[in-house]
Coordinates of C-alpha atoms in Angstrom, one line a residue:
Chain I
X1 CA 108.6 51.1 -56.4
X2 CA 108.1 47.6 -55.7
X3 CA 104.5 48.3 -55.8
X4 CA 104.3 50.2 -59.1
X5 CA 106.3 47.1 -60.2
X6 CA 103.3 44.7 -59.4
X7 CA 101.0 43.8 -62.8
X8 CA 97.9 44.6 -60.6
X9 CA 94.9 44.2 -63.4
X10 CA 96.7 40.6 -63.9
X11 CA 97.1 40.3 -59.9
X12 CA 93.7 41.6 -59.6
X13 CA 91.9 39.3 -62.2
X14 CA 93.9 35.7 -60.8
X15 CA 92.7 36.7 -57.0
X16 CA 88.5 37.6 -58.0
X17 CA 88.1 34.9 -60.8
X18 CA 90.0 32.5 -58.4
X19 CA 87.9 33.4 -55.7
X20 CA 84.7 32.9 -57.5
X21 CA 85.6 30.0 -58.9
X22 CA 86.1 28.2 -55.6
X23 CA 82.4 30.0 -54.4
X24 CA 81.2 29.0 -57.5
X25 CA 82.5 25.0 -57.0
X26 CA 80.7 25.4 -53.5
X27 CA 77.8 26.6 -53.9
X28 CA 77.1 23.6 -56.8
X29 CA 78.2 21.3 -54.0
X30 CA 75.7 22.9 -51.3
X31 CA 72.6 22.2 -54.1
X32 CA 74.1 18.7 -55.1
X33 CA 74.0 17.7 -50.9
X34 CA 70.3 19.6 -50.7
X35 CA 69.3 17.3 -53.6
X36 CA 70.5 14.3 -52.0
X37 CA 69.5 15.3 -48.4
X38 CA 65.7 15.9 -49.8
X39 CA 66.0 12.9 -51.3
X40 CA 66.9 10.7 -48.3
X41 CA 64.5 12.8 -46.2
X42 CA 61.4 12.5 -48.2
X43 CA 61.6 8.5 -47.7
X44 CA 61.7 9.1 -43.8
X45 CA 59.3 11.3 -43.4
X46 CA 56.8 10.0 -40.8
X47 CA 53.6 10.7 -40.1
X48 CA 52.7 13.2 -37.9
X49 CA 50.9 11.7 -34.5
X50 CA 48.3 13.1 -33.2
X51 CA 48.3 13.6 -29.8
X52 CA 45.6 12.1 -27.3
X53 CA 45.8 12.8 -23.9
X54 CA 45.2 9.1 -22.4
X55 CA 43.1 9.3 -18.6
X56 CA 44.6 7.5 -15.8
X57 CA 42.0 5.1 -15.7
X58 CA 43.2 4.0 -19.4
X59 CA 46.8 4.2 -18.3
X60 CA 46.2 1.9 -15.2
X61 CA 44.0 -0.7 -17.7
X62 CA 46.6 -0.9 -20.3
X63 CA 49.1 -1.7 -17.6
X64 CA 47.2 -4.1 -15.7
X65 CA 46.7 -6.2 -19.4
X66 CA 50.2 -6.1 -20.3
X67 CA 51.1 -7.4 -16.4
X68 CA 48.7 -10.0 -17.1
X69 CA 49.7 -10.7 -20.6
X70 CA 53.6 -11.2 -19.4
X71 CA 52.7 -13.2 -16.7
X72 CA 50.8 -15.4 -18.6
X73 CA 53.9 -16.4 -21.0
X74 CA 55.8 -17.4 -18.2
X75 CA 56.7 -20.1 -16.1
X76 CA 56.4 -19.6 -12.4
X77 CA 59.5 -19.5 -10.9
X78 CA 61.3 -19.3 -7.5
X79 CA 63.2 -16.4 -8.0
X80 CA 66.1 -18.1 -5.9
X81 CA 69.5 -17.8 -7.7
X82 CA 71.4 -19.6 -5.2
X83 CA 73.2 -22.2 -6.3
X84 CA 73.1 -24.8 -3.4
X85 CA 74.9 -27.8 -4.3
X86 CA 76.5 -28.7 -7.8
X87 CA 75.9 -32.7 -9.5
X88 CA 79.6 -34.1 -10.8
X89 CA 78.1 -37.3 -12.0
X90 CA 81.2 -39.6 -13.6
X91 CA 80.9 -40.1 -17.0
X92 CA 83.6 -41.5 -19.1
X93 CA 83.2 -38.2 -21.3
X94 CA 84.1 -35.9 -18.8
X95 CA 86.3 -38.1 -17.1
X96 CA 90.0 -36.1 -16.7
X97 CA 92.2 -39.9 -17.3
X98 CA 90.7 -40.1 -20.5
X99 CA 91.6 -36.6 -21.6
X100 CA 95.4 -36.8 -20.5
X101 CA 98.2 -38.4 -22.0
X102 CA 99.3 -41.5 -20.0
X103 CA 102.5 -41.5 -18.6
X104 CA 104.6 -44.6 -19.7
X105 CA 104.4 -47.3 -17.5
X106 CA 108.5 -47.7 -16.3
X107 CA 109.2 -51.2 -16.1
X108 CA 112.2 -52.6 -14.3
Chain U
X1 CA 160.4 5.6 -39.5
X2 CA 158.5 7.3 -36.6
X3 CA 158.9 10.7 -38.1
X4 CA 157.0 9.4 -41.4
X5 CA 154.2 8.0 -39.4
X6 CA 154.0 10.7 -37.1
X7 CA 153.9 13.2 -40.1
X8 CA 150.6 11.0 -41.4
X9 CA 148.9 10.8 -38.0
X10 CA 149.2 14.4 -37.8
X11 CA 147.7 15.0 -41.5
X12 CA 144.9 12.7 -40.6
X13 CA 144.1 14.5 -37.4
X14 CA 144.1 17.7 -39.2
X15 CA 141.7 16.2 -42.0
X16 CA 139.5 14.9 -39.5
X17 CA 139.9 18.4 -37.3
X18 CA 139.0 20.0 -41.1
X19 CA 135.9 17.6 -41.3
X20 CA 134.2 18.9 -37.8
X21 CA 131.3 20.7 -38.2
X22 CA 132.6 23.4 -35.9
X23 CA 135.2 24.1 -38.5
X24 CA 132.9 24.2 -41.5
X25 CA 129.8 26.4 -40.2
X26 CA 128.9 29.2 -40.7
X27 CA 126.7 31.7 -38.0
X28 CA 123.6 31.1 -40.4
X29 CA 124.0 27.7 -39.1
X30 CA 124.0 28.6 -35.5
X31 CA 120.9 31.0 -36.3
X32 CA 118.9 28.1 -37.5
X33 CA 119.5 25.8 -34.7
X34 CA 118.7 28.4 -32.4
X35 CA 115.3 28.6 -34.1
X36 CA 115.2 24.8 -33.8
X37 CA 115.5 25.3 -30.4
X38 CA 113.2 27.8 -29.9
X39 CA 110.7 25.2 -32.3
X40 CA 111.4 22.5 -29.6
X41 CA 110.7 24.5 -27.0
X42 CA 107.1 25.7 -28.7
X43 CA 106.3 21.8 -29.4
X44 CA 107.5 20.5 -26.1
X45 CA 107.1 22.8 -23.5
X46 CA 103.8 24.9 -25.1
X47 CA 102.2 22.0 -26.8
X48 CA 102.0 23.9 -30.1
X49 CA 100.9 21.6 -32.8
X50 CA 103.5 19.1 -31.1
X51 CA 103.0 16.2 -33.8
X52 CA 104.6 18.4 -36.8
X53 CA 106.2 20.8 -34.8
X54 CA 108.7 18.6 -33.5
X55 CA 109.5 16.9 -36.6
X56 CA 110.2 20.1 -38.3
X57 CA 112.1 21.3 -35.6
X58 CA 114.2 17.9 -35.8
X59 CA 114.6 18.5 -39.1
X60 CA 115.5 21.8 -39.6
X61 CA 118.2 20.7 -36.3
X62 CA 119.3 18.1 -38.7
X63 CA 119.6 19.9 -42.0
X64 CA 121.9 22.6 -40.0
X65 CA 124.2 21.0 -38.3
X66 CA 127.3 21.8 -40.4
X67 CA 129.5 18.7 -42.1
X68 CA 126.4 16.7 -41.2
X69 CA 125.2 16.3 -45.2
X70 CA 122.0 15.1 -44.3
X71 CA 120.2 17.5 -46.9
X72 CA 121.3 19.0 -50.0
X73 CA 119.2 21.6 -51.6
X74 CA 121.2 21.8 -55.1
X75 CA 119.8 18.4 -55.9
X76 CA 116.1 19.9 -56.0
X77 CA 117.4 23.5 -57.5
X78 CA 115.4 24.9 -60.0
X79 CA 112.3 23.0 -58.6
X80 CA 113.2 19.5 -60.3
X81 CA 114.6 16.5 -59.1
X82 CA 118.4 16.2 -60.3
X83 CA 118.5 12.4 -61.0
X84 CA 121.9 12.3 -62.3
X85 CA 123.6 13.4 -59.8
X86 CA 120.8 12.2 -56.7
X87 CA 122.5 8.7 -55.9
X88 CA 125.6 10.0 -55.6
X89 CA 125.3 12.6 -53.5
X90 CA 122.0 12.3 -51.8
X91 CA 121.9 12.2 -47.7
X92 CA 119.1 10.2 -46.1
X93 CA 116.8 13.2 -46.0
X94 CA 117.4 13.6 -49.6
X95 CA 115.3 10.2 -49.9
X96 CA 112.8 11.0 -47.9
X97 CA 112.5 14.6 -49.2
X98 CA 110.9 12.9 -52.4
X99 CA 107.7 12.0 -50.5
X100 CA 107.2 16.2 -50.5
X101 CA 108.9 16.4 -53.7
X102 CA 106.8 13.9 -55.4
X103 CA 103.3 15.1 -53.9
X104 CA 103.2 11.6 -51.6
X105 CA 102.8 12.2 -48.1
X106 CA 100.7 15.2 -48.4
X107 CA 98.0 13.1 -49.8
X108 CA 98.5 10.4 -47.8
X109 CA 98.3 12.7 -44.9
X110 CA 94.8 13.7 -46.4
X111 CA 93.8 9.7 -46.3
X112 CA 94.5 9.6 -43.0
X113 CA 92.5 12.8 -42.3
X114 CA 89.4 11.7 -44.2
X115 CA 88.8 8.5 -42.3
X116 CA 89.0 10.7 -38.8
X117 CA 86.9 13.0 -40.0
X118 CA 82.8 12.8 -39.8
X119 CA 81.4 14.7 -42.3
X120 CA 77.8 14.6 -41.2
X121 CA 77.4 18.2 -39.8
X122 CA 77.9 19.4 -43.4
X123 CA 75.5 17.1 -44.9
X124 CA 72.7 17.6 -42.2
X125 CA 73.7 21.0 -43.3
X126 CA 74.8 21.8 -46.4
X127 CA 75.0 25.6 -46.1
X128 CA 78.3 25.2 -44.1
X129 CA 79.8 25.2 -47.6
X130 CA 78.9 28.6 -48.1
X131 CA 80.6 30.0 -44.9
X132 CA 83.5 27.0 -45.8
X133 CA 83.8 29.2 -49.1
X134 CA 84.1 32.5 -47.6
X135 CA 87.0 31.7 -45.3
X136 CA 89.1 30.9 -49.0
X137 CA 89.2 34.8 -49.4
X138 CA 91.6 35.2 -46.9
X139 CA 93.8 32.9 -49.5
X140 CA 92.7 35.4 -52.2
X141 CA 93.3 39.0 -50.6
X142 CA 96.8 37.5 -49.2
X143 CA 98.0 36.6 -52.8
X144 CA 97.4 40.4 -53.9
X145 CA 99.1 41.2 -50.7
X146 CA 102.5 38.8 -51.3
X147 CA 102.2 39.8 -54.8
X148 CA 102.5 43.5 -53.3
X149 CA 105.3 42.5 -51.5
X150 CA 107.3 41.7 -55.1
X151 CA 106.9 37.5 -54.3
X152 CA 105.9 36.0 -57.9
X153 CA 102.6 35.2 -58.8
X154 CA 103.8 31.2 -58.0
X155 CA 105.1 32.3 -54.5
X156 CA 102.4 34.4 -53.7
X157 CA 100.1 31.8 -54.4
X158 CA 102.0 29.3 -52.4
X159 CA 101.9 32.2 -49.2
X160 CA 98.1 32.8 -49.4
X161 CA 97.0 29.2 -49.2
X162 CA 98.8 29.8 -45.3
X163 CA 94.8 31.2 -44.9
X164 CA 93.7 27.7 -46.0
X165 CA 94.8 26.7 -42.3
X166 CA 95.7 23.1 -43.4
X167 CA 99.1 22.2 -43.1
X168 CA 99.2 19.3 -45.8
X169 CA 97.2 21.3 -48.6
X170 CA 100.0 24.2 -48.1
X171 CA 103.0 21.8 -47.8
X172 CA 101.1 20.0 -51.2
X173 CA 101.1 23.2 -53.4
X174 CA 104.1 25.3 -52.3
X175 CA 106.1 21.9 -52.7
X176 CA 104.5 22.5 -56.7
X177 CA 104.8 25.8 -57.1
X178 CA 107.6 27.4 -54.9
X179 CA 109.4 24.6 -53.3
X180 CA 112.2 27.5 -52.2
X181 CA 109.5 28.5 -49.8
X182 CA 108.7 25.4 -48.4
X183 CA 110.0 25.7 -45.1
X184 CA 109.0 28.9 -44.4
X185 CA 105.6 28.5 -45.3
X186 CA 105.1 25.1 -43.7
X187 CA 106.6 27.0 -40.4
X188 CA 104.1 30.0 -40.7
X189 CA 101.2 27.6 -41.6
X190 CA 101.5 24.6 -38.4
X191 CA 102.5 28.2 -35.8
X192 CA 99.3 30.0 -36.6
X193 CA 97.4 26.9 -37.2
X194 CA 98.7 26.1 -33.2
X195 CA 97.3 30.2 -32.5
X196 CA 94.1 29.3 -34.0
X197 CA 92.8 30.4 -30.0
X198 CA 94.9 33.6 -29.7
X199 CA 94.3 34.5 -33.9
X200 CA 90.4 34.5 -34.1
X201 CA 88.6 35.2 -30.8
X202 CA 89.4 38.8 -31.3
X203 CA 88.3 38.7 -34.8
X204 CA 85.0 37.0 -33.5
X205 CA 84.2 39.4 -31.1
X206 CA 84.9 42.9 -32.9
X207 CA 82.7 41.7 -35.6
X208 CA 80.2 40.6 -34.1
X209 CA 77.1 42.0 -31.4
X210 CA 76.3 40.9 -28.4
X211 CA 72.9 39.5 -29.3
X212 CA 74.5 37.6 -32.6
X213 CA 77.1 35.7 -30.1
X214 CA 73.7 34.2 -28.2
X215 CA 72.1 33.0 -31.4
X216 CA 70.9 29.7 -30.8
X217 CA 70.9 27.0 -33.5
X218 CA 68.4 24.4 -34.0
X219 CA 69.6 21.1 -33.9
X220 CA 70.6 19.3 -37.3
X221 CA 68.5 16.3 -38.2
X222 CA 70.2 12.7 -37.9
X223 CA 72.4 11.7 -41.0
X224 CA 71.9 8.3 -42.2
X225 CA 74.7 5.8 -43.0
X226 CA 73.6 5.4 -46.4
X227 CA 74.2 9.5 -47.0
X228 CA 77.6 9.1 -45.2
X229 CA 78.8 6.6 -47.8
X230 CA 77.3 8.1 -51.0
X231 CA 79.2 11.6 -49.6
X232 CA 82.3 10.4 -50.3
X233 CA 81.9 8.7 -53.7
X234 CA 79.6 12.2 -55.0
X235 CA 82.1 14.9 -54.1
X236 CA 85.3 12.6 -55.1
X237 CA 83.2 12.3 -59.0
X238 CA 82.1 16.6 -59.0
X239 CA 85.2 18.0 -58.1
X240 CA 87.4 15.8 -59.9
X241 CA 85.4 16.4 -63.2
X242 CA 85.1 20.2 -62.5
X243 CA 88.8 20.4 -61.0
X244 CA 91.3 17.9 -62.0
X245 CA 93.8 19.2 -59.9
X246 CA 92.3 19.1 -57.1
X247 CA 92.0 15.5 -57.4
X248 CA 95.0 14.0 -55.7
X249 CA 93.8 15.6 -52.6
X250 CA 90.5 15.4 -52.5
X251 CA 90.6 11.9 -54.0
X252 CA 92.7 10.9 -50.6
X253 CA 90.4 13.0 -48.3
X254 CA 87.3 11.4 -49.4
X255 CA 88.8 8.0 -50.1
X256 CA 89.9 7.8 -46.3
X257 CA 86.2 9.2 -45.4
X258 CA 84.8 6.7 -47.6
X259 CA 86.7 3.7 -46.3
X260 CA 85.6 4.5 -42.1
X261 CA 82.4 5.2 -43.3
X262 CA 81.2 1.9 -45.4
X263 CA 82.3 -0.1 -42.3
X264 CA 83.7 -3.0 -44.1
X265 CA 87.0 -2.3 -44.0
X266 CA 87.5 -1.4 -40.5
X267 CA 91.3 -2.8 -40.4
X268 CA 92.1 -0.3 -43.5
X269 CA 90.2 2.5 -42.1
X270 CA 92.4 1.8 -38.9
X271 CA 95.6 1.5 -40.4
X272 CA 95.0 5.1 -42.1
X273 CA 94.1 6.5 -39.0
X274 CA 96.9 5.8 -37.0
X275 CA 100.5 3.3 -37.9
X276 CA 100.4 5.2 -41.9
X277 CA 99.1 8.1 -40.3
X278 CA 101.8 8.4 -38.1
X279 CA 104.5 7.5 -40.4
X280 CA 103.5 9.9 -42.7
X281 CA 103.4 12.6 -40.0
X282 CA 107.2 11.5 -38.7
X283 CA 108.7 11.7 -42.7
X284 CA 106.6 14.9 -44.0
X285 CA 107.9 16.5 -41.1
X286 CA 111.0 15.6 -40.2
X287 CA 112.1 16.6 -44.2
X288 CA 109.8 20.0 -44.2
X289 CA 111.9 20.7 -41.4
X290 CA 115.2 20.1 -43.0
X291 CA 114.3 22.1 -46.5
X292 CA 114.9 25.2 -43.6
X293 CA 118.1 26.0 -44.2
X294 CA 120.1 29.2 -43.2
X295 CA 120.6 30.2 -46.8
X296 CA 116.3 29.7 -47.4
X297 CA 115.6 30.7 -44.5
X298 CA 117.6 34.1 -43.4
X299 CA 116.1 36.9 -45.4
X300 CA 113.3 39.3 -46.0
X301 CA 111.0 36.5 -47.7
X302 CA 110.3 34.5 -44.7
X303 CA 109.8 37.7 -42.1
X304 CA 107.2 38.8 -45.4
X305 CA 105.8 34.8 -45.3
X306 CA 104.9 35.1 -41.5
X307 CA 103.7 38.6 -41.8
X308 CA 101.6 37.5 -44.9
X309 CA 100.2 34.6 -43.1
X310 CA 98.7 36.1 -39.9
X311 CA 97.0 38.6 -42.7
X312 CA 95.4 35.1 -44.4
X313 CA 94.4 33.7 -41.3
X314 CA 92.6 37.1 -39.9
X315 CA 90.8 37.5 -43.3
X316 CA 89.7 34.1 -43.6
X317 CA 88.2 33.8 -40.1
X318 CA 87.0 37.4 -41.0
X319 CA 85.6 36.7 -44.4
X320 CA 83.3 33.5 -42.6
X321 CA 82.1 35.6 -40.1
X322 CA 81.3 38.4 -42.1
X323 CA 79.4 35.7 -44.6
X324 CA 77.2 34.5 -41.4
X325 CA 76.2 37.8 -40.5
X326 CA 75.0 38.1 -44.8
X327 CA 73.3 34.8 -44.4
X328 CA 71.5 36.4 -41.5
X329 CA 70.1 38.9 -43.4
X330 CA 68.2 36.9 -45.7
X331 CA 66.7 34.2 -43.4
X332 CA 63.5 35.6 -42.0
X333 CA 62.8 32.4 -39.6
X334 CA 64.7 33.2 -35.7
X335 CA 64.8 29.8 -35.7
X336 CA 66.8 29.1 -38.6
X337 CA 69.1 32.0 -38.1
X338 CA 73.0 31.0 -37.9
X339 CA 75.5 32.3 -34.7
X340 CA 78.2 34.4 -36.9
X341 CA 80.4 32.7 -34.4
X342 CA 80.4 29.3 -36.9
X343 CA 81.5 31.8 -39.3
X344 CA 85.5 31.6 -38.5
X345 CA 85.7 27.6 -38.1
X346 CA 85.9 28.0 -42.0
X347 CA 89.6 27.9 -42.0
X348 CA 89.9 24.3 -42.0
X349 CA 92.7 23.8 -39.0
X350 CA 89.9 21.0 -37.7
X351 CA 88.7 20.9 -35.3
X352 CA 90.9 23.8 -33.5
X353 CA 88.5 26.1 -35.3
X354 CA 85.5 24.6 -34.1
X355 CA 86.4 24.0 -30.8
X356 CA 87.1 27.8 -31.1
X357 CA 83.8 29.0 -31.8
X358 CA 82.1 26.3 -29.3
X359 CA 84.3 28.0 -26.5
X360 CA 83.9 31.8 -27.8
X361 CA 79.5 30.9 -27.8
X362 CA 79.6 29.2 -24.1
X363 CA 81.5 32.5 -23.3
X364 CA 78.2 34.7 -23.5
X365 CA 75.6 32.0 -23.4
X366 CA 77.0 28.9 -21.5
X367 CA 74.4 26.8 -22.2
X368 CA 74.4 26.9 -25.9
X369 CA 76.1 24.3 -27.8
X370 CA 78.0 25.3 -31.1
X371 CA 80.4 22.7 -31.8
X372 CA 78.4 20.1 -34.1
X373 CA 77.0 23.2 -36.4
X374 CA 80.7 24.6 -36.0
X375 CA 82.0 21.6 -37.5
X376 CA 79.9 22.0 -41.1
X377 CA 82.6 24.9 -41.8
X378 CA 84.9 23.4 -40.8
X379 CA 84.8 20.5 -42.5
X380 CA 83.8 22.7 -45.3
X381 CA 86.5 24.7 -45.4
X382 CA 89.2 21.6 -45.8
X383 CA 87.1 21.0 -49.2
X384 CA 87.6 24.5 -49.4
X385 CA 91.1 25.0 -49.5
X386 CA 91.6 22.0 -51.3
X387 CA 89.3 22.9 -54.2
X388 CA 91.2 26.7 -53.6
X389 CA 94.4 24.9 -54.0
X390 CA 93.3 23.1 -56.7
X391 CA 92.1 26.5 -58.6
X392 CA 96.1 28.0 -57.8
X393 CA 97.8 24.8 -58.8
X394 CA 95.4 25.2 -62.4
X395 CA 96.6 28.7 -62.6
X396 CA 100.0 29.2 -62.1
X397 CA 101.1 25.1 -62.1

């Protein structure tokens, strides 16, 4: 009964045009992102490489030069990271008495 | 002297014997904290959507204990506030009951939700509204099926959007249009959302083939930051000028994304994410919980809102699946094609859903990764059932 009770070309109607609605929303959301996504895409497009097999004879050359070219822009050092004795030379700007408050003389 | 005093001792005792809650319930009462209980246990013990479900376990605990006046019903009758008599009588869930009431923590909950979620799968892929679309008709077929049932159009509404799978979007438009179902509904939605794992892998596999499970999907191109911000800002300006309604909740959802996304507000984006977040969480459930009372809660409707809710979530993780397998049909590259198994994380209930069809894919080809194209539905489909709530609210608001 409760079923013959039911308005179902009303029921009916709400649940398709409903339904529809939200593909319909959707669907102008998925060609709104494609528009921006080509859009952002385009710009980064890069250009296709082509591809060159390098010989090993290259590939040995190339690295030699670079060695070469590093070395050069660098001073020669002795690659000792010890640290052997450290230099505490007094200065009055690092001097500890200067930095601390005095303690008041106590006089008698 | 001493017979006087001893006769108004005794009245007093028997007042405050009158007063005790064992004296003034009823076994409706008792029923209802047993299913508090049983709540507790589901949170505690089974981990089942713990955050919410202990709250609204609390609170339906709270709301039941007799003589404890803690929530009064009368004052929201009819579906309006009852100002006139609210300061009077009003308990301290009464107060915090007008956060639901009012549409507040809903939304807010939605803030907090945007700036966790990363909405880049969808905009590598923008398709994933499509299948985010297609779980909304479980929403659809389950208001013709409540309506069948004899719920009013408003109610029936309010029961379908269960197949949205997102807990604030249902809690947001029953509290609208059938706040007499709010506990009920909020109880049906947060247990199946927590069954996501049990609910869909059977739905996966009998509609789908072997070979369609193994599909592998090409991997979506990097998203810039730049699209990430603009996201936001675009859908908040479409679907607010299309659907008005929906604004409130997609307004928060994207305002929240926008805010973790732009980066220069990290401290806000934070704050959203976790203290307001949590706050939210503890006063939207504690009060859904306590709208669960014997007298809303002890009948035919809410065994028909539990029945009807299990229907929405089948046919929505149905109807994405189903939409997958369409989709298939019309793309001609292999490369290109989509694993139906992405199909069902259109039920919002993120990232559950995804995490679901990830775990469903590794089962017949472990080395194939579905999670990052599962999350486009997904994602999609909290849009979805906000635009879909948006749509009911329009209707029948």
């Amino acid at each position: 009964m409760m079923f013959l009770a039911v308005d179902w070309p009303s029921i009916l109607s709400f649940a398709l045009v409903g339904f529809l609605l939200v593909v319909v929303m959707l669907v102008l959301l998925v060609f709104i992102m494609k528009a921006m996504g080509a859009a952002f895409v385009s710009h980064k497009k890069a250009q296709p490489v082509e591809k060159h097999e390098l010989r090993e004879e290259e590939i040995a050359a190339i690295a030699t030069a670079l060695k070469l070219y590093k070395s050069s822009r660098h001073d020669k050092e002795s690659e000792v990271i010890t640290i052997h004795q450290i230099k505490r030379a007094y200065s009055p700007w690092n001097s500890k008495i200067h930095g601390l408050t005095q303690m008041p003389d106590y006089r008698k | 002297m001493i017979n006087f005093l001893s006769a108004n001792i005794l009245d007093s005792l028997v007042d405050f014997v009158g007063q005790m809650g064992f004296t003034v319930g009823d076994w409706g009462n008792y029923v209802m904290i047993a299913v508090s209980f049983l709540l507790m246990y589901l949170a505690i013990v089974k981990k089942y959507e713990p955050m919410l479900m202990l709250t609204i376990a609390f609170g339906m605990l709270l709301t039941n204990l007799p003589g404890a006046n803690m929530f009064h019903s009368e004052l929201f009758a009819g579906g309006h506030v009852h100002w006139d008599i609210f300061v009077n009588n009003a308990g301290l869930l009464d107060y915090l009951y007008l956060g639901v009431k009012l549409g507040i923590y809903p939304c807010l909950i939605f803030l907090g939700v945007g700036a966790m979620t990363d909405f880049g799968p969808l905009i590598a892929n923008p398709k994933s509204f499509l299948l985010g679309a297609a779980a909304q008709v479980g929403i659809f077929l389950t208001f013709i099926g409540a309506s069948a049932l004899g719920f009013t159009e408003a109610q029936s509404a309010s029961i379908g959007i269960i197949g949205g799978a997102d807990g604030p979007t249902a809690i947001y438009l029953t509290s609208k249009l059938a706040p007499e179902l709010l506990g009920p509904i909020a109880v049906a939605a947060y247990s199946y959302m927590a069954l996501v794992p049990v609910i869909q892998p059977p739905i996966m596999r009998l509609l789908t083939t072997d070979s369609e499970r193994k599909i592998r999907m090409t991997q979506l191109r990097p998203v810039s930051k730049k699209e990430k911000i603009i996201f936001p800002i675009i859908i908040t300006v479409i679907v607010t000028l299309l659907l008005p309604s929906a604004a409130p909740l997609i307004g928060c959802l994207m305002f929240g994304n926008l805010m973790k996304e732009c980066g220069v507000v990290e401290r806000l984006s934070k704050t959203v994410q976790n203290e307001l977040m949590n706050i939210v969480v503890i006063f939207l459930g504690i009060t859904v919980g306590a709208t669960a009372t014997a007298e809303a809660f002890i009948n035919w409707q809410t065994l028909g809102i539990l029945v009807m809710g299990i229907v929405a979530f089948a046919c929505g993780s149905a109807g994405g699946v189903l939409l997958a397998k369409l989709m298939n049909l019309f793309i001609k590259d292999p490369a290109k094609k989509i694993n139906p198994l992405i199909g069902s994380a259109g039920v919002s209930a993120v990232p559950m859903a995804a995490r679901v069809s990830q775990d469903e894919g590794r089962k017949y080809d472990p080395s194939n990764f579905l999670l990052m194209h599962a999350m486009g539905p997904n994602v999609a489909g909290v849009v979805g059932s906000a635009v879909a709530a948006g749509i009911l609210l329009a209707f029948f608001g």
